[in-house]
mmCIF file of C-alpha atoms in Angstrom:
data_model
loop_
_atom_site.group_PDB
_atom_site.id
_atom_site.type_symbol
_atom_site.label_atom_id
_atom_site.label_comp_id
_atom_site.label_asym_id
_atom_site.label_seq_id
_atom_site.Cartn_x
_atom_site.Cartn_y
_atom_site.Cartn_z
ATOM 1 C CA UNK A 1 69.836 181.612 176.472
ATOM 2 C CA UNK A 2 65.953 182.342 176.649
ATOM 3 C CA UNK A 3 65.819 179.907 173.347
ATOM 4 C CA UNK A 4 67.861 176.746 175.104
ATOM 5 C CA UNK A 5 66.168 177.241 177.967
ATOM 6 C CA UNK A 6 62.459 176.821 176.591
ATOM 7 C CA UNK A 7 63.445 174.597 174.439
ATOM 8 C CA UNK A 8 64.508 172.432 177.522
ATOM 9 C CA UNK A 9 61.335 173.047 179.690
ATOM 10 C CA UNK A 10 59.046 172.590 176.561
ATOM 11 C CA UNK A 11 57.380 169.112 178.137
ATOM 12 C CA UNK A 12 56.681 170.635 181.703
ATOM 13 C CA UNK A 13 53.905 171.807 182.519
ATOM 14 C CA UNK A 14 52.811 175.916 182.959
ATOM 15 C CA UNK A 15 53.376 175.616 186.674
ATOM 16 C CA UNK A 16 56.864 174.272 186.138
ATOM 17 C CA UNK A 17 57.443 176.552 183.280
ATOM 18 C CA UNK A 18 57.067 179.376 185.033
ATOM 19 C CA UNK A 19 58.912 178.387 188.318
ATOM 20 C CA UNK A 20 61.591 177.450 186.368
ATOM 21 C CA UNK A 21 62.040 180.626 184.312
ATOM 22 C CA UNK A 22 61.361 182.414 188.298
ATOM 23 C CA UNK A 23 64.399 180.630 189.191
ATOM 24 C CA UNK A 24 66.399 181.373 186.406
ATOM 25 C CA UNK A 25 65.806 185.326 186.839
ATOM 26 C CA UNK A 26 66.344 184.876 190.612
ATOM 27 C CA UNK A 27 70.010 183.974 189.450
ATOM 28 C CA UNK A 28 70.764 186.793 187.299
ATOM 29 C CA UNK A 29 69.580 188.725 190.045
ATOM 30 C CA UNK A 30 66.678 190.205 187.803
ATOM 31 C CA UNK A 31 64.171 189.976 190.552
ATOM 32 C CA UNK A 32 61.073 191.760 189.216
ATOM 33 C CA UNK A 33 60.893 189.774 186.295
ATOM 34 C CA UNK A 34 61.729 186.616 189.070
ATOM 35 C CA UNK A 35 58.831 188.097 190.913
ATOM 36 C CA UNK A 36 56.431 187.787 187.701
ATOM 37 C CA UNK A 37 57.094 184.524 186.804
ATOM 38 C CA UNK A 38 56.418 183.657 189.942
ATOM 39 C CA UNK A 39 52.793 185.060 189.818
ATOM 40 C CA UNK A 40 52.088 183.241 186.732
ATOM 41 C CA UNK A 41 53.357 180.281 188.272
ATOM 42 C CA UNK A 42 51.005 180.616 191.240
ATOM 43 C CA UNK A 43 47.978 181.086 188.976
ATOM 44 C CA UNK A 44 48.332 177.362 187.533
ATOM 45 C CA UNK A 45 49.347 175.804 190.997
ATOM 46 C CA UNK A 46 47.663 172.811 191.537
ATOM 47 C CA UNK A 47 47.880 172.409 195.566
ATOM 48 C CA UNK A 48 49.039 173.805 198.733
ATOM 49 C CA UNK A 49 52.298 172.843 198.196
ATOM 50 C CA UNK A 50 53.121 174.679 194.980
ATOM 51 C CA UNK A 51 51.132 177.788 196.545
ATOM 52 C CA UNK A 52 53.221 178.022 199.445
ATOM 53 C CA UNK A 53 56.432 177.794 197.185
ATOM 54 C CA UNK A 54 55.371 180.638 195.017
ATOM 55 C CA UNK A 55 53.856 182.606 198.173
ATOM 56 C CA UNK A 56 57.380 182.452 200.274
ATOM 57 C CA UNK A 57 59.509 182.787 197.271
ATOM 58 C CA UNK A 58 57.213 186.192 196.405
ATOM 59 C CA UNK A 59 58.041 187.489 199.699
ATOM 60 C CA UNK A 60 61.463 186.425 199.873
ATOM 61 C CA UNK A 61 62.057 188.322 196.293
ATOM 62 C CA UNK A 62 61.149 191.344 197.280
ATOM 63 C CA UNK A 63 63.295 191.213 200.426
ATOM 64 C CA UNK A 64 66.196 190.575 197.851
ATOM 65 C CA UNK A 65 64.864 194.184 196.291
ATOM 66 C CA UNK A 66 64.924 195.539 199.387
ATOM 67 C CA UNK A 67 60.948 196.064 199.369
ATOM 68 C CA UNK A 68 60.743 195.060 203.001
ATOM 69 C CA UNK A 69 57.248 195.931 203.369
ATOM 70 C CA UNK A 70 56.189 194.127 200.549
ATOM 71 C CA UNK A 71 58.159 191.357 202.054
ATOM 72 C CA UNK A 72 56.951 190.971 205.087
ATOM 73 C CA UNK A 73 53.376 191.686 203.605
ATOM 74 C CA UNK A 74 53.262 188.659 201.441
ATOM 75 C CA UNK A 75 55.167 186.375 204.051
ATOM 76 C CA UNK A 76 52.767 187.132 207.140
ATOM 77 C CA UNK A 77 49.715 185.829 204.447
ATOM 78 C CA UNK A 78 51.395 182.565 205.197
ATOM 79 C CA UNK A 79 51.553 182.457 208.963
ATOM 80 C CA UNK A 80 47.481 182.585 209.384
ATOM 81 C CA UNK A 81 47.594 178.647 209.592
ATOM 82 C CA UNK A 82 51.131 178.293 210.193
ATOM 83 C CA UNK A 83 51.020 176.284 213.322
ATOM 84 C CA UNK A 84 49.084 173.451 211.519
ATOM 85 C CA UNK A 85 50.258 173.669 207.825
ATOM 86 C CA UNK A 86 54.239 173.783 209.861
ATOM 87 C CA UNK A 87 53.532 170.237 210.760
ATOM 88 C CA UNK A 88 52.618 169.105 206.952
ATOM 89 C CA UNK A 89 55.077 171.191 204.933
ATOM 90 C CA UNK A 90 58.081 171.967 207.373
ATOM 91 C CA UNK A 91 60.659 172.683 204.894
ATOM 92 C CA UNK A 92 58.419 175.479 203.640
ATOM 93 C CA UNK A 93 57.659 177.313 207.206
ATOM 94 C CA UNK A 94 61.160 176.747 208.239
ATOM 95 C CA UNK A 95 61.890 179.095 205.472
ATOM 96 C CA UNK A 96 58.852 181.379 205.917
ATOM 97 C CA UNK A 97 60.594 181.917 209.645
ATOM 98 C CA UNK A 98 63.646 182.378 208.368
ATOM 99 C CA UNK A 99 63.172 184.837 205.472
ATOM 100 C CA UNK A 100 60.891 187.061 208.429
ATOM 101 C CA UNK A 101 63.358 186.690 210.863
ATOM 102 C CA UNK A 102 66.145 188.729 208.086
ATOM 103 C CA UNK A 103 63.279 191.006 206.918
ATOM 104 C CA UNK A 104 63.137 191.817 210.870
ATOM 105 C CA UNK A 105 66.982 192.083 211.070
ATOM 106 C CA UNK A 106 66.883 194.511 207.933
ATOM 107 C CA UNK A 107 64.861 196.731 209.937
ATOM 108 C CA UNK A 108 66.490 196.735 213.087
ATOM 109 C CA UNK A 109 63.985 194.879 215.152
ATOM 110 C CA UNK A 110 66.096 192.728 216.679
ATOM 111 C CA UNK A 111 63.885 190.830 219.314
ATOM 112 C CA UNK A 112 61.139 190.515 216.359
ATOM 113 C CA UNK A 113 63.821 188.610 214.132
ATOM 114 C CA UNK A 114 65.866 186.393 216.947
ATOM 115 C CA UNK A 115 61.870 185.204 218.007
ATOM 116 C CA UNK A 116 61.330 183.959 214.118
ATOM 117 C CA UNK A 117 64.467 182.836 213.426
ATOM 118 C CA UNK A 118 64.131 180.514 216.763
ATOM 119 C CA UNK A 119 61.015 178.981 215.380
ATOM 120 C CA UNK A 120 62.816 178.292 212.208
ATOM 121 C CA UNK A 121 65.703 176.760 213.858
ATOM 122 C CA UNK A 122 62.711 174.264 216.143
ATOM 123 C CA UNK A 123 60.987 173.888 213.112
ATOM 124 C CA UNK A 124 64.212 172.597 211.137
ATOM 125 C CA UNK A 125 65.436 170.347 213.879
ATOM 126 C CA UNK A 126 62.399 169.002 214.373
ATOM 127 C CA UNK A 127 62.135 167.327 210.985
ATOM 128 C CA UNK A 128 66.229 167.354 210.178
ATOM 129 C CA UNK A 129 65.965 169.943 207.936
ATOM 130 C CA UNK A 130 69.847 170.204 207.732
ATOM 131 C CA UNK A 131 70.155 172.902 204.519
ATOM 132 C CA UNK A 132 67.218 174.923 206.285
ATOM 133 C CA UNK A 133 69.161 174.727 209.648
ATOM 134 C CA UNK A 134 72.596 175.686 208.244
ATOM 135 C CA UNK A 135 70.888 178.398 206.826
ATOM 136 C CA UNK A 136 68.838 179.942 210.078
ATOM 137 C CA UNK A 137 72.268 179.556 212.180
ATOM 138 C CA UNK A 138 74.031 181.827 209.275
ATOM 139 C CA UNK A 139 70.836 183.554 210.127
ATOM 140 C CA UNK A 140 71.059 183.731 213.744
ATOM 141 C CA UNK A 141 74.785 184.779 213.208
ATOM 142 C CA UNK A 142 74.819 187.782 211.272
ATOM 143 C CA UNK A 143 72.023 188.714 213.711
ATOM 144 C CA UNK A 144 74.230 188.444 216.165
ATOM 145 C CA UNK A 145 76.956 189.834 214.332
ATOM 146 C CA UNK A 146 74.657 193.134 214.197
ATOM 147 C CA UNK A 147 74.260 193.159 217.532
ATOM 148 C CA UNK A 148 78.227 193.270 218.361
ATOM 149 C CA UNK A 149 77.500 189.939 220.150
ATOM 150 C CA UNK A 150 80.953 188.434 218.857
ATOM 151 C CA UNK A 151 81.151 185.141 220.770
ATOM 152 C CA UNK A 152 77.412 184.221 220.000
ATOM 153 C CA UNK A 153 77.669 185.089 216.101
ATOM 154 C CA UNK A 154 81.023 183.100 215.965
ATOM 155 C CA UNK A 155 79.033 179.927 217.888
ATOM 156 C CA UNK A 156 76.439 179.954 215.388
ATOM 157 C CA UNK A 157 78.078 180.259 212.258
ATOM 158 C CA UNK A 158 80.689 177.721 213.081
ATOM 159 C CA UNK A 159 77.618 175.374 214.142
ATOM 160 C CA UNK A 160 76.118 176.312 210.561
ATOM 161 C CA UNK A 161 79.373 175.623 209.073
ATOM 162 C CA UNK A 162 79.659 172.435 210.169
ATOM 163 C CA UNK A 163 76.266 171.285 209.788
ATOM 164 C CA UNK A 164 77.055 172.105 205.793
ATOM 165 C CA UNK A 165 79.932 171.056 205.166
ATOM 166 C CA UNK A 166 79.298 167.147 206.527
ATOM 167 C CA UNK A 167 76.020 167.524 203.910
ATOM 168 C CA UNK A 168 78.114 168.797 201.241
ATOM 169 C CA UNK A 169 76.620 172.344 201.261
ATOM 170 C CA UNK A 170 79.647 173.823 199.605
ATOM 171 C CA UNK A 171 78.113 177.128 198.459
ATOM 172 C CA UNK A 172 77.180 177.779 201.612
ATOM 173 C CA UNK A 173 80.424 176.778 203.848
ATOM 174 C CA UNK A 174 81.862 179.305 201.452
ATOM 175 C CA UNK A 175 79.487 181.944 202.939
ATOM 176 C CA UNK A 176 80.099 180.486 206.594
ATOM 177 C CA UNK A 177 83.906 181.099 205.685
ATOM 178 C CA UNK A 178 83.229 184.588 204.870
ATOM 179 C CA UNK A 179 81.076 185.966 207.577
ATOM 180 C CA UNK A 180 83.399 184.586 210.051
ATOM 181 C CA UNK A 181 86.354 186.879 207.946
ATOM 182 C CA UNK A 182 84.010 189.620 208.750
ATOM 183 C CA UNK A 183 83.596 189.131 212.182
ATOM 184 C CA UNK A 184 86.721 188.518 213.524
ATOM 185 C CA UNK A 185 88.179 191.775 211.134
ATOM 186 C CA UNK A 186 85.244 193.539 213.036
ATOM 187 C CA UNK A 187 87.447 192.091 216.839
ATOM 188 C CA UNK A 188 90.809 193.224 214.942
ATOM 189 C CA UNK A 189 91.716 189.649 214.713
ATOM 190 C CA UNK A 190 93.319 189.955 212.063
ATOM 191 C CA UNK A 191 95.267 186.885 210.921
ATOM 192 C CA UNK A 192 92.071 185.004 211.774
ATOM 193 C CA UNK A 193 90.027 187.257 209.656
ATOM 194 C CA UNK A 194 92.512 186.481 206.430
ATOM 195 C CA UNK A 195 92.474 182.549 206.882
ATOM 196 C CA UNK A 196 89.002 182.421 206.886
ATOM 197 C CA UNK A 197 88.837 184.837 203.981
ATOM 198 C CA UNK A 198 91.350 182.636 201.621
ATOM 199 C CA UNK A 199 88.981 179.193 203.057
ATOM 200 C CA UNK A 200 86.046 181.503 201.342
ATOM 201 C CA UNK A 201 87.934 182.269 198.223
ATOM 202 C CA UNK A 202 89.093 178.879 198.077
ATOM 203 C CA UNK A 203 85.695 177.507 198.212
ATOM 204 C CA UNK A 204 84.317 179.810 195.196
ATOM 205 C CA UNK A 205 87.163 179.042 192.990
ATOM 206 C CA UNK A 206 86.863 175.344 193.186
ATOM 207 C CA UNK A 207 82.905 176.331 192.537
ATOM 208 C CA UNK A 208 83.576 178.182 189.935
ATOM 209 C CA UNK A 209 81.887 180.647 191.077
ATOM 210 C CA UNK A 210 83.839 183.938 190.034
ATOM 211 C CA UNK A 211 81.147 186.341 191.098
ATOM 212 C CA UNK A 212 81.434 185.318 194.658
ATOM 213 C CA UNK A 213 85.438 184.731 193.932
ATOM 214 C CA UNK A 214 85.396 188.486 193.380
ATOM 215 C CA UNK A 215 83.483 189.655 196.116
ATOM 216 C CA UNK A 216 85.766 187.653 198.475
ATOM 217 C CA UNK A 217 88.473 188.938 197.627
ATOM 218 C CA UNK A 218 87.325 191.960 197.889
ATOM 219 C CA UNK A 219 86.822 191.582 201.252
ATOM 220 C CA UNK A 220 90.138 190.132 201.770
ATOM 221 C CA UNK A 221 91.617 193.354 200.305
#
């Protein structure tokens, strides 16, 4: 696969080389190596735009490896002129927020993470970010969720989940579908717990996505 894939990225340039092969490990879930291709990419950057999708996608890496304080060290680089470059490259800051906001969560720091994930969710609206939105409400909800605050989590994944699934967000309706299994097992609701799980297997089979298909239905067991 390394062969077809350079062979497909052979006319882009090193900065798009790079981010592409970042991407690729990302999938697989081989984040270190995701983490150094995203360095090299970040050495050819050519402006502020490219920088800040390295930077955030650095930090958001080593979240996924559970480095949280390697996480949060390369996201906070980002906020020192966040209140000006949020204006110019929203997308990117609605993420930074975001990806804080669950490195917060992770730790426990509740109050930390629902502040971040609230200027995410501003930021997003602000500019109809509707794929960073969906995502802060999943967000907001598992917060919630972690919190034993039932009602709130249900409110804002089934505002995520709608938000998603009128912009085609399939993937992630799927993942709406499941964390609302999870928290209505977690109230003993049962029978609502299973219909949401099958909606979430039924959305990763017609994906074809049988890593998630298998996952989901091993939460429905």
């Amino acid at each position: 696969w390394k062969r077809i894939i350079n062979q497909c990225i052979v006319d882009f340039d090193s900065f798009h080389k790079y981010k592409i092969k970042a991407n690729l490990y990302y999938q697989i879930e081989n984040y270190q190596k995701s983490i150094e291709c995203l360095e090299r990419a970040l050495r050819y950057a050519s402006d502020l735009d490219q920088k800040l999708a390295c930077k955030r996608s650095i930090g958001w890496t080593y979240c996924e490896l559970n480095d949280i304080n390697n996480a949060l060290h390369h996201l906070k680089q980002l906020l020192k002129d966040g209140h000006v470059l949020s204006q110019k490259f929203p997308e990117h800051y609605a993420n930074i927020y975001s990806h804080l906001g669950v490195c917060y969560t992770i730790k426990e720091e509740y109050e930390t993470a629902k502040e971040y994930y609230y200027r995410s969710k501003d930021i997003a609206e602000k500019f109809n970010l509707t794929w960073a939105l969906g995502q802060v409400l999943i967000n907001i909800g598992e917060l919630y969720k972690r919190q034993e605050k039932y009602n709130e989590a249900i409110e804002s994944t089934v505002h995520a989940l709608n938000i998603l699934e009128d912009n085609g967000y399939l993937e992630d309706v799927g993942i709406c579908y499941a964390n609302l299994s999870v928290i209505y097992a977690k109230q003993k609701e049962y029978p609502k717990a299973f219909e949401f799980s099958k909606h979430a297997i039924a959305v990763a089979k017609n994906l074809g996505n049988t890593e998630v298909l298998k996952r989901r239905n091993n939460t429905l067991n």
